[in-house]
PDB file of C-alpha atoms in Angstrom:
ATOM      1  CA  MET N   1       9.095  41.297  19.262  1.00 41.00           C
ATOM      2  CA  GLY N   2       9.257  45.029  18.420  1.00 43.00           C
ATOM      3  CA  THR N   3      11.124  44.322  15.197  1.00 45.00           C
ATOM      4  CA  TYR N   4       8.101  42.452  13.773  1.00 46.00           C
ATOM      5  CA  ASN N   5       5.223  44.530  15.109  1.00 44.00           C
ATOM      6  CA  GLN N   6       3.668  44.907  11.624  1.00 48.00           C
ATOM      7  CA  THR N   7       2.638  41.303  11.015  1.00 52.00           C
ATOM      8  CA  TRP N   8      -0.895  41.906   9.694  1.00 67.00           C
ATOM      9  CA  VAL N   9      -1.254  42.168   5.940  1.00 74.00           C
ATOM     10  CA  SER N  10      -4.814  42.980   4.852  1.00 80.00           C
ATOM     11  CA  GLU N  11      -4.346  41.665   1.312  1.00 86.00           C
ATOM     12  CA  PHE N  12      -1.823  39.954  -0.955  1.00 91.00           C
ATOM     13  CA  ILE N  13      -0.973  40.677  -4.594  1.00 90.00           C
ATOM     14  CA  LEU N  14      -0.683  37.631  -6.847  1.00 90.00           C
ATOM     15  CA  LEU N  15       1.850  38.193  -9.643  1.00 88.00           C
ATOM     16  CA  GLY N  16       0.356  35.371 -11.730  1.00 84.00           C
ATOM     17  CA  LEU N  17       1.701  34.022 -15.010  1.00 85.00           C
ATOM     18  CA  SER N  18       2.196  37.137 -17.129  1.00 80.00           C
ATOM     19  CA  SER N  19       1.919  40.928 -16.987  1.00 81.00           C
ATOM     20  CA  ASP N  20       1.219  41.232 -20.740  1.00 84.00           C
ATOM     21  CA  TRP N  21      -2.483  42.055 -21.352  1.00 86.00           C
ATOM     22  CA  ASP N  22      -2.862  40.119 -24.643  1.00 88.00           C
ATOM     23  CA  THR N  23      -1.269  37.030 -23.073  1.00 88.00           C
ATOM     24  CA  GLN N  24      -3.595  37.293 -20.072  1.00 90.00           C
ATOM     25  CA  VAL N  25      -6.704  37.524 -22.286  1.00 92.00           C
ATOM     26  CA  SER N  26      -5.560  34.451 -24.275  1.00 92.00           C
ATOM     27  CA  LEU N  27      -4.880  32.515 -21.066  1.00 92.00           C
ATOM     28  CA  TYR N  28      -8.268  33.583 -19.697  1.00 93.00           C
ATOM     29  CA  ALA N  29     -10.066  32.125 -22.744  1.00 94.00           C
ATOM     30  CA  LEU N  30      -8.018  28.894 -22.665  1.00 94.00           C
ATOM     31  CA  PHE N  31      -8.371  28.239 -18.928  1.00 94.00           C
ATOM     32  CA  LEU N  32     -12.073  29.182 -18.894  1.00 95.00           C
ATOM     33  CA  VAL N  33     -12.807  26.516 -21.525  1.00 96.00           C
ATOM     34  CA  MET N  34     -10.662  23.956 -19.666  1.00 95.00           C
ATOM     35  CA  TYR N  35     -12.368  24.747 -16.352  1.00 95.00           C
ATOM     36  CA  LEU N  36     -15.862  24.397 -17.868  1.00 96.00           C
ATOM     37  CA  VAL N  37     -14.853  21.041 -19.434  1.00 94.00           C
ATOM     38  CA  THR N  38     -13.495  19.956 -16.019  1.00 94.00           C
ATOM     39  CA  VAL N  39     -16.711  20.837 -14.172  1.00 95.00           C
ATOM     40  CA  LEU N  40     -18.945  19.285 -16.850  1.00 93.00           C
ATOM     41  CA  GLY N  41     -16.841  16.110 -17.196  1.00 90.00           C
ATOM     42  CA  ASN N  42     -16.703  15.412 -13.461  1.00 93.00           C
ATOM     43  CA  PHE N  43     -20.380  16.279 -12.990  1.00 92.00           C
ATOM     44  CA  LEU N  44     -21.353  13.833 -15.763  1.00 89.00           C
ATOM     45  CA  ILE N  45     -19.225  11.045 -14.266  1.00 89.00           C
ATOM     46  CA  VAL N  46     -20.867  11.507 -10.846  1.00 91.00           C
ATOM     47  CA  LEU N  47     -24.330  11.658 -12.453  1.00 89.00           C
ATOM     48  CA  LEU N  48     -23.677   8.536 -14.528  1.00 87.00           C
ATOM     49  CA  ILE N  49     -22.549   6.571 -11.462  1.00 88.00           C
ATOM     50  CA  ARG N  50     -25.651   7.707  -9.554  1.00 88.00           C
ATOM     51  CA  LEU N  51     -28.034   6.747 -12.387  1.00 85.00           C
ATOM     52  CA  ASP N  52     -26.560   3.361 -13.375  1.00 82.00           C
ATOM     53  CA  SER N  53     -27.095   0.708 -10.682  1.00 80.00           C
ATOM     54  CA  GLN N  54     -24.369  -1.498 -12.237  1.00 82.00           C
ATOM     55  CA  LEU N  55     -21.845   1.163 -11.243  1.00 82.00           C
ATOM     56  CA  HIS N  56     -22.878   1.052  -7.564  1.00 88.00           C
ATOM     57  CA  THR N  57     -19.652  -0.742  -6.601  1.00 90.00           C
ATOM     58  CA  PRO N  58     -16.693   0.246  -4.365  1.00 93.00           C
ATOM     59  CA  MET N  59     -14.559   1.218  -7.379  1.00 89.00           C
ATOM     60  CA  TYR N  60     -17.132   3.755  -8.597  1.00 89.00           C
ATOM     61  CA  PHE N  61     -17.874   4.955  -5.068  1.00 94.00           C
ATOM     62  CA  PHE N  62     -14.200   5.977  -4.811  1.00 94.00           C
ATOM     63  CA  LEU N  63     -14.310   7.394  -8.347  1.00 91.00           C
ATOM     64  CA  THR N  64     -17.230   9.626  -7.260  1.00 93.00           C
ATOM     65  CA  ASN N  65     -15.071  10.880  -4.400  1.00 95.00           C
ATOM     66  CA  LEU N  66     -12.166  11.466  -6.812  1.00 94.00           C
ATOM     67  CA  SER N  67     -14.391  13.497  -9.160  1.00 93.00           C
ATOM     68  CA  LEU N  68     -15.668  15.611  -6.253  1.00 95.00           C
ATOM     69  CA  VAL N  69     -12.085  16.236  -5.102  1.00 95.00           C
ATOM     70  CA  ASP N  70     -10.966  17.143  -8.630  1.00 94.00           C
ATOM     71  CA  VAL N  71     -13.746  19.634  -9.314  1.00 95.00           C
ATOM     72  CA  SER N  72     -13.365  21.153  -5.825  1.00 95.00           C
ATOM     73  CA  TYR N  73      -9.596  21.517  -6.256  1.00 95.00           C
ATOM     74  CA  ALA N  74     -10.047  23.239  -9.613  1.00 94.00           C
ATOM     75  CA  THR N  75     -12.718  25.536  -8.111  1.00 95.00           C
ATOM     76  CA  SER N  76     -10.427  26.515  -5.213  1.00 94.00           C
ATOM     77  CA  ILE N  77      -7.902  28.027  -7.665  1.00 94.00           C
ATOM     78  CA  VAL N  78      -9.212  28.599 -11.204  1.00 94.00           C
ATOM     79  CA  PRO N  79     -12.144  31.082 -10.753  1.00 94.00           C
ATOM     80  CA  GLN N  80      -9.971  33.511  -8.759  1.00 93.00           C
ATOM     81  CA  MET N  81      -7.174  33.132 -11.353  1.00 93.00           C
ATOM     82  CA  LEU N  82      -9.622  33.860 -14.191  1.00 93.00           C
ATOM     83  CA  VAL N  83     -10.854  37.040 -12.458  1.00 92.00           C
ATOM     84  CA  HIS N  84      -7.240  38.200 -11.995  1.00 91.00           C
ATOM     85  CA  PHE N  85      -6.494  37.754 -15.700  1.00 91.00           C
ATOM     86  CA  LEU N  86      -8.971  40.584 -16.382  1.00 88.00           C
ATOM     87  CA  GLU N  87      -7.990  42.828 -13.453  1.00 86.00           C
ATOM     88  CA  GLU N  88      -5.085  45.232 -13.176  1.00 83.00           C
ATOM     89  CA  HIS N  89      -4.998  45.084  -9.362  1.00 85.00           C
ATOM     90  CA  LYS N  90      -4.597  41.333  -8.678  1.00 89.00           C
ATOM     91  CA  ALA N  91      -5.338  41.468  -4.970  1.00 91.00           C
ATOM     92  CA  ILE N  92      -6.663  38.690  -2.743  1.00 92.00           C
ATOM     93  CA  PRO N  93      -7.805  39.465   0.836  1.00 92.00           C
ATOM     94  CA  PHE N  94      -5.860  37.897   3.715  1.00 91.00           C
ATOM     95  CA  LEU N  95      -8.716  35.589   4.791  1.00 92.00           C
ATOM     96  CA  SER N  96      -9.472  34.558   1.182  1.00 93.00           C
ATOM     97  CA  CYS N  97      -5.792  33.702   0.718  1.00 93.00           C
ATOM     98  CA  ALA N  98      -5.814  31.594   3.899  1.00 94.00           C
ATOM     99  CA  ALA N  99      -9.012  29.826   2.757  1.00 95.00           C
ATOM    100  CA  GLN N 100      -7.552  29.154  -0.697  1.00 95.00           C
ATOM    101  CA  LEU N 101      -4.367  27.703   0.799  1.00 95.00           C
ATOM    102  CA  PHE N 102      -6.396  25.487   3.153  1.00 96.00           C
ATOM    103  CA  PHE N 103      -8.745  24.089   0.492  1.00 95.00           C
ATOM    104  CA  SER N 104      -6.142  23.554  -2.245  1.00 93.00           C
ATOM    105  CA  LEU N 105      -3.690  21.887   0.169  1.00 92.00           C
ATOM    106  CA  ALA N 106      -6.428  19.749   1.763  1.00 94.00           C
ATOM    107  CA  LEU N 107      -7.854  18.574  -1.559  1.00 94.00           C
ATOM    108  CA  GLY N 108      -4.383  17.778  -2.934  1.00 90.00           C
ATOM    109  CA  GLY N 109      -3.653  15.611   0.128  1.00 91.00           C
ATOM    110  CA  ILE N 110      -7.071  13.936  -0.067  1.00 94.00           C
ATOM    111  CA  GLU N 111      -6.444  12.993  -3.711  1.00 93.00           C
ATOM    112  CA  PHE N 112      -3.107  11.300  -2.986  1.00 92.00           C
ATOM    113  CA  VAL N 113      -4.584   9.250  -0.118  1.00 94.00           C
ATOM    114  CA  LEU N 114      -7.697   8.440  -2.156  1.00 94.00           C
ATOM    115  CA  LEU N 115      -5.584   7.090  -5.035  1.00 93.00           C
ATOM    116  CA  ALA N 116      -3.877   4.725  -2.556  1.00 94.00           C
ATOM    117  CA  VAL N 117      -7.312   3.602  -1.320  1.00 95.00           C
ATOM    118  CA  MET N 118      -8.375   2.963  -4.932  1.00 93.00           C
ATOM    119  CA  ALA N 119      -5.186   0.941  -5.497  1.00 92.00           C
ATOM    120  CA  TYR N 120      -6.106  -1.256  -2.498  1.00 94.00           C
ATOM    121  CA  ASP N 121      -9.579  -1.742  -3.993  1.00 93.00           C
ATOM    122  CA  ARG N 122      -8.011  -2.881  -7.295  1.00 91.00           C
ATOM    123  CA  TYR N 123      -5.608  -5.163  -5.378  1.00 92.00           C
ATOM    124  CA  VAL N 124      -8.517  -6.954  -3.673  1.00 93.00           C
ATOM    125  CA  ALA N 125     -10.473  -7.164  -6.977  1.00 89.00           C
ATOM    126  CA  VAL N 126      -7.575  -8.828  -8.834  1.00 88.00           C
ATOM    127  CA  CYS N 127      -5.780 -10.776  -6.087  1.00 89.00           C
ATOM    128  CA  ASP N 128      -8.751 -11.962  -4.020  1.00 89.00           C
ATOM    129  CA  PRO N 129     -11.809 -11.743  -6.336  1.00 88.00           C
ATOM    130  CA  LEU N 130     -13.865 -14.431  -4.559  1.00 90.00           C
ATOM    131  CA  ARG N 131     -13.815 -12.498  -1.285  1.00 93.00           C
ATOM    132  CA  TYR N 132     -14.028  -9.039  -2.896  1.00 92.00           C
ATOM    133  CA  SER N 133     -17.617  -8.325  -1.804  1.00 92.00           C
ATOM    134  CA  ALA N 134     -16.957  -9.561   1.724  1.00 93.00           C
ATOM    135  CA  ILE N 135     -13.764  -7.462   2.113  1.00 94.00           C
ATOM    136  CA  MET N 136     -14.858  -4.264   0.345  1.00 94.00           C
ATOM    137  CA  HIS N 137     -18.164  -3.911   2.184  1.00 93.00           C
ATOM    138  CA  GLY N 138     -19.965  -0.586   2.483  1.00 91.00           C
ATOM    139  CA  ARG N 139     -18.712   0.243   5.986  1.00 94.00           C
ATOM    140  CA  LEU N 140     -15.055  -0.247   5.018  1.00 96.00           C
ATOM    141  CA  CYS N 141     -15.462   1.836   1.836  1.00 95.00           C
ATOM    142  CA  SER N 142     -17.053   4.682   3.808  1.00 96.00           C
ATOM    143  CA  SER N 143     -14.310   4.478   6.463  1.00 96.00           C
ATOM    144  CA  LEU N 144     -11.541   4.597   3.832  1.00 96.00           C
ATOM    145  CA  ALA N 145     -13.157   7.581   2.072  1.00 96.00           C
ATOM    146  CA  ILE N 146     -13.619   9.431   5.398  1.00 96.00           C
ATOM    147  CA  THR N 147      -9.975   8.690   6.316  1.00 95.00           C
ATOM    148  CA  SER N 148      -8.849  10.249   3.011  1.00 96.00           C
ATOM    149  CA  TRP N 149     -10.887  13.418   3.550  1.00 96.00           C
ATOM    150  CA  PHE N 150      -9.981  13.672   7.251  1.00 96.00           C
ATOM    151  CA  SER N 151      -6.211  13.159   6.846  1.00 94.00           C
ATOM    152  CA  GLY N 152      -5.922  15.705   4.015  1.00 93.00           C
ATOM    153  CA  SER N 153      -8.031  18.269   5.888  1.00 95.00           C
ATOM    154  CA  ILE N 154      -6.192  17.952   9.221  1.00 94.00           C
ATOM    155  CA  ASN N 155      -2.804  18.199   7.506  1.00 92.00           C
ATOM    156  CA  SER N 156      -3.942  21.317   5.652  1.00 94.00           C
ATOM    157  CA  LEU N 157      -5.445  22.920   8.762  1.00 94.00           C
ATOM    158  CA  VAL N 158      -2.145  22.557  10.669  1.00 92.00           C
ATOM    159  CA  HIS N 159      -0.173  24.040   7.751  1.00 92.00           C
ATOM    160  CA  THR N 160      -2.601  26.923   7.264  1.00 94.00           C
ATOM    161  CA  ILE N 161      -2.493  27.908  10.946  1.00 92.00           C
ATOM    162  CA  ILE N 162       1.301  27.840  11.262  1.00 91.00           C
ATOM    163  CA  THR N 163       1.846  29.510   7.872  1.00 91.00           C
ATOM    164  CA  PHE N 164      -0.404  32.496   8.566  1.00 90.00           C
ATOM    165  CA  GLN N 165       1.087  33.001  12.028  1.00 88.00           C
ATOM    166  CA  LEU N 166       4.407  33.923  10.373  1.00 87.00           C
ATOM    167  CA  PRO N 167       5.189  37.674  10.435  1.00 85.00           C
ATOM    168  CA  MET N 168       5.042  39.044   6.859  1.00 81.00           C
ATOM    169  CA  CYS N 169       6.379  42.543   7.702  1.00 77.00           C
ATOM    170  CA  ASN N 170       4.241  44.067   4.914  1.00 75.00           C
ATOM    171  CA  ASN N 171       5.623  41.653   2.279  1.00 79.00           C
ATOM    172  CA  LYS N 172       2.511  41.080   0.190  1.00 85.00           C
ATOM    173  CA  PHE N 173       3.621  40.204  -3.362  1.00 90.00           C
ATOM    174  CA  ILE N 174       3.124  36.466  -3.952  1.00 89.00           C
ATOM    175  CA  ASP N 175       4.974  35.281  -7.054  1.00 88.00           C
ATOM    176  CA  HIS N 176       2.446  32.598  -7.908  1.00 90.00           C
ATOM    177  CA  ILE N 177      -0.989  32.007  -9.491  1.00 90.00           C
ATOM    178  CA  SER N 178      -2.560  31.251  -6.083  1.00 91.00           C
ATOM    179  CA  CYS N 179      -1.847  31.264  -2.344  1.00 91.00           C
ATOM    180  CA  GLU N 180       0.403  28.207  -2.576  1.00 88.00           C
ATOM    181  CA  ILE N 181       2.082  27.266   0.696  1.00 88.00           C
ATOM    182  CA  LEU N 182       5.741  27.623  -0.351  1.00 85.00           C
ATOM    183  CA  ALA N 183       5.040  30.961  -2.057  1.00 87.00           C
ATOM    184  CA  VAL N 184       3.356  32.318   1.109  1.00 90.00           C
ATOM    185  CA  VAL N 185       6.083  31.002   3.432  1.00 89.00           C
ATOM    186  CA  ARG N 186       8.686  32.845   1.313  1.00 87.00           C
ATOM    187  CA  LEU N 187       7.060  36.154   2.319  1.00 88.00           C
ATOM    188  CA  ALA N 188       7.972  35.679   5.990  1.00 86.00           C
ATOM    189  CA  CYS N 189      10.624  37.989   7.429  1.00 84.00           C
ATOM    190  CA  VAL N 190      11.858  35.401   9.950  1.00 86.00           C
ATOM    191  CA  ASP N 191      13.657  32.070   9.720  1.00 84.00           C
ATOM    192  CA  THR N 192      11.226  29.551   8.151  1.00 83.00           C
ATOM    193  CA  SER N 193      13.360  26.395   8.437  1.00 84.00           C
ATOM    194  CA  THR N 194      10.884  24.835  10.922  1.00 85.00           C
ATOM    195  CA  ASN N 195       7.979  25.474   8.519  1.00 84.00           C
ATOM    196  CA  GLU N 196       9.960  23.997   5.628  1.00 83.00           C
ATOM    197  CA  LEU N 197      10.799  20.907   7.709  1.00 85.00           C
ATOM    198  CA  ILE N 198       7.101  20.414   8.601  1.00 85.00           C
ATOM    199  CA  ILE N 199       6.162  20.794   4.904  1.00 83.00           C
ATOM    200  CA  MET N 200       8.793  18.208   3.944  1.00 81.00           C
ATOM    201  CA  VAL N 201       7.639  15.717   6.621  1.00 84.00           C
ATOM    202  CA  SER N 202       3.968  16.073   5.645  1.00 83.00           C
ATOM    203  CA  SER N 203       4.925  15.667   1.957  1.00 79.00           C
ATOM    204  CA  ILE N 204       6.586  12.352   2.839  1.00 79.00           C
ATOM    205  CA  VAL N 205       3.522  11.238   4.840  1.00 83.00           C
ATOM    206  CA  LEU N 206       0.821  12.352   2.374  1.00 83.00           C
ATOM    207  CA  LEU N 207       2.717  11.867  -0.905  1.00 82.00           C
ATOM    208  CA  MET N 208       5.384   9.194  -0.563  1.00 84.00           C
ATOM    209  CA  THR N 209       3.516   6.885   1.873  1.00 89.00           C
ATOM    210  CA  PRO N 210       0.426   6.594  -0.408  1.00 91.00           C
ATOM    211  CA  PHE N 211       2.763   6.247  -3.413  1.00 89.00           C
ATOM    212  CA  PHE N 212       4.587   3.281  -1.837  1.00 91.00           C
ATOM    213  CA  LEU N 213       1.234   1.696  -0.903  1.00 91.00           C
ATOM    214  CA  VAL N 214       0.132   2.091  -4.544  1.00 91.00           C
ATOM    215  CA  LEU N 215       3.454   0.599  -5.666  1.00 90.00           C
ATOM    216  CA  LEU N 216       3.083  -2.411  -3.340  1.00 93.00           C
ATOM    217  CA  SER N 217      -0.509  -2.943  -4.510  1.00 91.00           C
ATOM    218  CA  TYR N 218       0.507  -2.935  -8.178  1.00 90.00           C
ATOM    219  CA  ILE N 219       3.491  -5.232  -7.607  1.00 91.00           C
ATOM    220  CA  GLN N 220       1.020  -7.764  -6.161  1.00 91.00           C
ATOM    221  CA  ILE N 221      -1.523  -7.077  -8.937  1.00 90.00           C
ATOM    222  CA  ILE N 222       1.020  -7.532 -11.757  1.00 88.00           C
ATOM    223  CA  SER N 223       2.385 -10.676 -10.089  1.00 89.00           C
ATOM    224  CA  THR N 224      -1.159 -12.115  -9.919  1.00 88.00           C
ATOM    225  CA  ILE N 225      -1.972 -11.115 -13.524  1.00 87.00           C
ATOM    226  CA  LEU N 226       1.187 -12.843 -14.824  1.00 85.00           C
ATOM    227  CA  LYS N 227       0.081 -16.096 -13.133  1.00 84.00           C
ATOM    228  CA  ILE N 228      -3.257 -16.100 -15.023  1.00 81.00           C
ATOM    229  CA  GLN N 229      -3.092 -18.812 -17.694  1.00 80.00           C
ATOM    230  CA  SER N 230      -5.448 -17.435 -20.359  1.00 80.00           C
ATOM    231  CA  THR N 231      -4.635 -14.351 -22.438  1.00 79.00           C
ATOM    232  CA  GLU N 232      -8.276 -13.249 -22.158  1.00 77.00           C
ATOM    233  CA  GLY N 233      -8.116 -13.504 -18.369  1.00 74.00           C
ATOM    234  CA  ARG N 234      -4.921 -11.421 -18.253  1.00 79.00           C
ATOM    235  CA  LYS N 235      -6.499  -8.774 -20.499  1.00 78.00           C
ATOM    236  CA  LYS N 236      -9.626  -8.580 -18.348  1.00 75.00           C
ATOM    237  CA  ALA N 237      -7.554  -8.248 -15.148  1.00 74.00           C
ATOM    238  CA  PHE N 238      -5.383  -5.541 -16.695  1.00 77.00           C
ATOM    239  CA  HIS N 239      -8.426  -3.567 -17.915  1.00 74.00           C
ATOM    240  CA  THR N 240      -9.735  -3.611 -14.337  1.00 71.00           C
ATOM    241  CA  CYS N 241      -6.739  -1.483 -13.327  1.00 79.00           C
ATOM    242  CA  ALA N 242      -5.841   0.422 -16.517  1.00 79.00           C
ATOM    243  CA  SER N 243      -7.812   3.634 -15.813  1.00 79.00           C
ATOM    244  CA  HIS N 244      -6.643   3.917 -12.213  1.00 81.00           C
ATOM    245  CA  LEU N 245      -3.029   3.193 -13.191  1.00 83.00           C
ATOM    246  CA  THR N 246      -3.137   5.974 -15.814  1.00 83.00           C
ATOM    247  CA  VAL N 247      -4.462   8.490 -13.259  1.00 85.00           C
ATOM    248  CA  VAL N 248      -1.847   7.376 -10.701  1.00 85.00           C
ATOM    249  CA  ALA N 249       0.944   7.837 -13.263  1.00 83.00           C
ATOM    250  CA  LEU N 250      -0.311  11.364 -13.997  1.00 82.00           C
ATOM    251  CA  CYS N 251      -0.727  12.489 -10.368  1.00 83.00           C
ATOM    252  CA  TYR N 252       2.230  10.871  -8.636  1.00 82.00           C
ATOM    253  CA  GLY N 253       4.473  11.089 -11.711  1.00 77.00           C
ATOM    254  CA  MET N 254       4.408  14.888 -11.833  1.00 74.00           C
ATOM    255  CA  ALA N 255       4.865  15.271  -8.066  1.00 71.00           C
ATOM    256  CA  ILE N 256       7.813  12.852  -7.879  1.00 68.00           C
ATOM    257  CA  PHE N 257       9.432  14.232 -11.054  1.00 65.00           C
ATOM    258  CA  THR N 258       9.264  17.691  -9.483  1.00 60.00           C
ATOM    259  CA  TYR N 259      10.441  17.021  -5.957  1.00 56.00           C
ATOM    260  CA  ILE N 260      12.847  14.094  -6.392  1.00 54.00           C
ATOM    261  CA  GLN N 261      15.517  15.961  -8.347  1.00 52.00           C
ATOM    262  CA  PRO N 262      19.246  16.676  -7.901  1.00 44.00           C
ATOM    263  CA  HIS N 263      18.574  20.319  -6.922  1.00 46.00           C
ATOM    264  CA  SER N 264      16.690  20.843  -3.683  1.00 52.00           C
ATOM    265  CA  GLU N 265      13.809  23.079  -4.760  1.00 58.00           C
ATOM    266  CA  PRO N 266      11.723  23.561  -7.897  1.00 59.00           C
ATOM    267  CA  SER N 267      11.933  26.983  -9.554  1.00 72.00           C
ATOM    268  CA  VAL N 268       9.101  29.510  -9.130  1.00 76.00           C
ATOM    269  CA  LEU N 269       8.031  28.953 -12.767  1.00 78.00           C
ATOM    270  CA  GLN N 270       8.030  25.195 -12.161  1.00 77.00           C
ATOM    271  CA  GLU N 271       5.848  25.664  -9.059  1.00 78.00           C
ATOM    272  CA  LYS N 272       3.346  27.687 -11.122  1.00 84.00           C
ATOM    273  CA  LEU N 273       3.241  25.043 -13.859  1.00 83.00           C
ATOM    274  CA  ILE N 274       2.736  22.273 -11.279  1.00 82.00           C
ATOM    275  CA  SER N 275      -0.192  24.190  -9.748  1.00 83.00           C
ATOM    276  CA  LEU N 276      -1.731  24.607 -13.210  1.00 87.00           C
ATOM    277  CA  PHE N 277      -1.241  20.898 -13.908  1.00 86.00           C
ATOM    278  CA  TYR N 278      -3.069  19.863 -10.728  1.00 86.00           C
ATOM    279  CA  ALA N 279      -5.699  22.630 -10.850  1.00 88.00           C
ATOM    280  CA  ILE N 280      -6.694  22.322 -14.511  1.00 90.00           C
ATOM    281  CA  LEU N 281      -5.127  19.482 -16.496  1.00 89.00           C
ATOM    282  CA  THR N 282      -5.474  16.517 -14.116  1.00 89.00           C
ATOM    283  CA  PRO N 283      -9.115  17.259 -13.084  1.00 90.00           C
ATOM    284  CA  MET N 284     -10.013  17.685 -16.770  1.00 91.00           C
ATOM    285  CA  LEU N 285      -8.283  14.476 -17.917  1.00 88.00           C
ATOM    286  CA  ASN N 286      -9.447  12.110 -15.138  1.00 86.00           C
ATOM    287  CA  PRO N 287     -13.111  11.817 -16.309  1.00 84.00           C
ATOM    288  CA  MET N 288     -11.907  11.336 -19.905  1.00 83.00           C
ATOM    289  CA  ILE N 289      -9.486   8.567 -18.847  1.00 83.00           C
ATOM    290  CA  TYR N 290     -12.211   6.712 -16.937  1.00 77.00           C
ATOM    291  CA  SER N 291     -14.683   7.169 -19.818  1.00 72.00           C
ATOM    292  CA  LEU N 292     -12.353   6.156 -22.650  1.00 63.00           C
ATOM    293  CA  ARG N 293     -10.413   3.325 -20.982  1.00 62.00           C
ATOM    294  CA  ASN N 294     -13.192   1.664 -18.999  1.00 67.00           C
ATOM    295  CA  LYS N 295     -15.656  -0.725 -20.667  1.00 68.00           C
ATOM    296  CA  GLU N 296     -18.218  -0.483 -17.851  1.00 69.00           C
ATOM    297  CA  VAL N 297     -18.325   3.319 -18.047  1.00 71.00           C
ATOM    298  CA  LYS N 298     -18.532   3.236 -21.860  1.00 66.00           C
ATOM    299  CA  GLY N 299     -21.367   0.702 -21.612  1.00 68.00           C
ATOM    300  CA  ALA N 300     -23.181   2.884 -19.068  1.00 70.00           C
ATOM    301  CA  TRP N 301     -22.825   5.926 -21.356  1.00 66.00           C
ATOM    302  CA  GLN N 302     -24.278   3.961 -24.303  1.00 69.00           C
ATOM    303  CA  LYS N 303     -27.175   2.743 -22.145  1.00 73.00           C
ATOM    304  CA  LEU N 304     -27.887   6.268 -20.865  1.00 66.00           C
ATOM    305  CA  LEU N 305     -27.708   7.793 -24.358  1.00 68.00           C
ATOM    306  CA  GLY N 306     -29.981   4.995 -25.660  1.00 68.00           C
ATOM    307  CA  ARG N 307     -32.523   5.791 -22.934  1.00 65.00           C
ATOM    308  CA  PHE N 308     -32.284   9.503 -23.713  1.00 62.00           C
ATOM    309  CA  SER N 309     -32.741   9.029 -27.485  1.00 63.00           C
ATOM    310  CA  GLY N 310     -35.685   6.686 -26.831  1.00 62.00           C
ATOM    311  CA  LEU N 311     -37.297   9.278 -24.568  1.00 62.00           C
ATOM    312  CA  THR N 312     -36.824  12.094 -27.115  1.00 66.00           C
ATOM    313  CA  SER N 313     -38.321   9.859 -29.849  1.00 60.00           C
ATOM    314  CA  LYS N 314     -41.422   9.231 -27.704  1.00 63.00           C
ATOM    315  CA  LEU N 315     -41.807  12.928 -26.960  1.00 61.00           C
ATOM    316  CA  ALA N 316     -41.441  13.768 -30.653  1.00 60.00           C
ATOM    317  CA  THR N 317     -44.262  11.371 -31.585  1.00 60.00           C
TER     318      THR N 317
END
């Protein structure tokens, strides 16, 4: 035990994306705009669902949860990254680092489980439409949403506790944009094979299990769609799933492309790019995908804008 008596590190230094000042200023401007679009887009989707009673269905209940997860995930990483772009000393306190790891890991896990829940909702809507309301009742929807949040949070809590119990031996330079779990584990001055095994097992549980459930749901959905006689009916059934399928392809596609490769581990640069993808790009694109590819959402936007223009006309007169 005497060899590792200096286990407490009061702060970590995040090396980030670049040490060049001009590059950092450019990245600051780009990511600030993207973050503001992310927050605004997800806020508007949640507001629209709340205001339009026709969107008070299980699908949009889960979409509200997805938007809250997306904006929370982005907020757990991006504001601190933006501050560091303009600071020379890119330090993050020990407790802030632990909190960031917990929230980003929890929200990532919640999103993967939530996408599987949404796939089940689409499966019931397409494969058993007559019993949809009876199956997807309010209590079940709430239970599925709570399960998503609970499973991601518990998984993250376990990882955060065991990760920050590792002795760092004054290693405090994290080669990443945030306190990402693999980057923090690499700082440990002891054998971390047990930690890496736990990370791998939880990745299988919270990434691959939901992915296979999504896959099974869509095999059944596509099989049912192909049996529909009319072209119009097939189109309508496909549009029911198009937005969710696009989001699934984005989220799971990047994760599987990264981790299911011939070499065992992604590079440090790849890890940084993945974090950026999930922290900025995916949360920004999801509201756009659901707005542009979904007739009900587009109709709700038109109705809301019509109401707003009518109200402004009355006020003007």
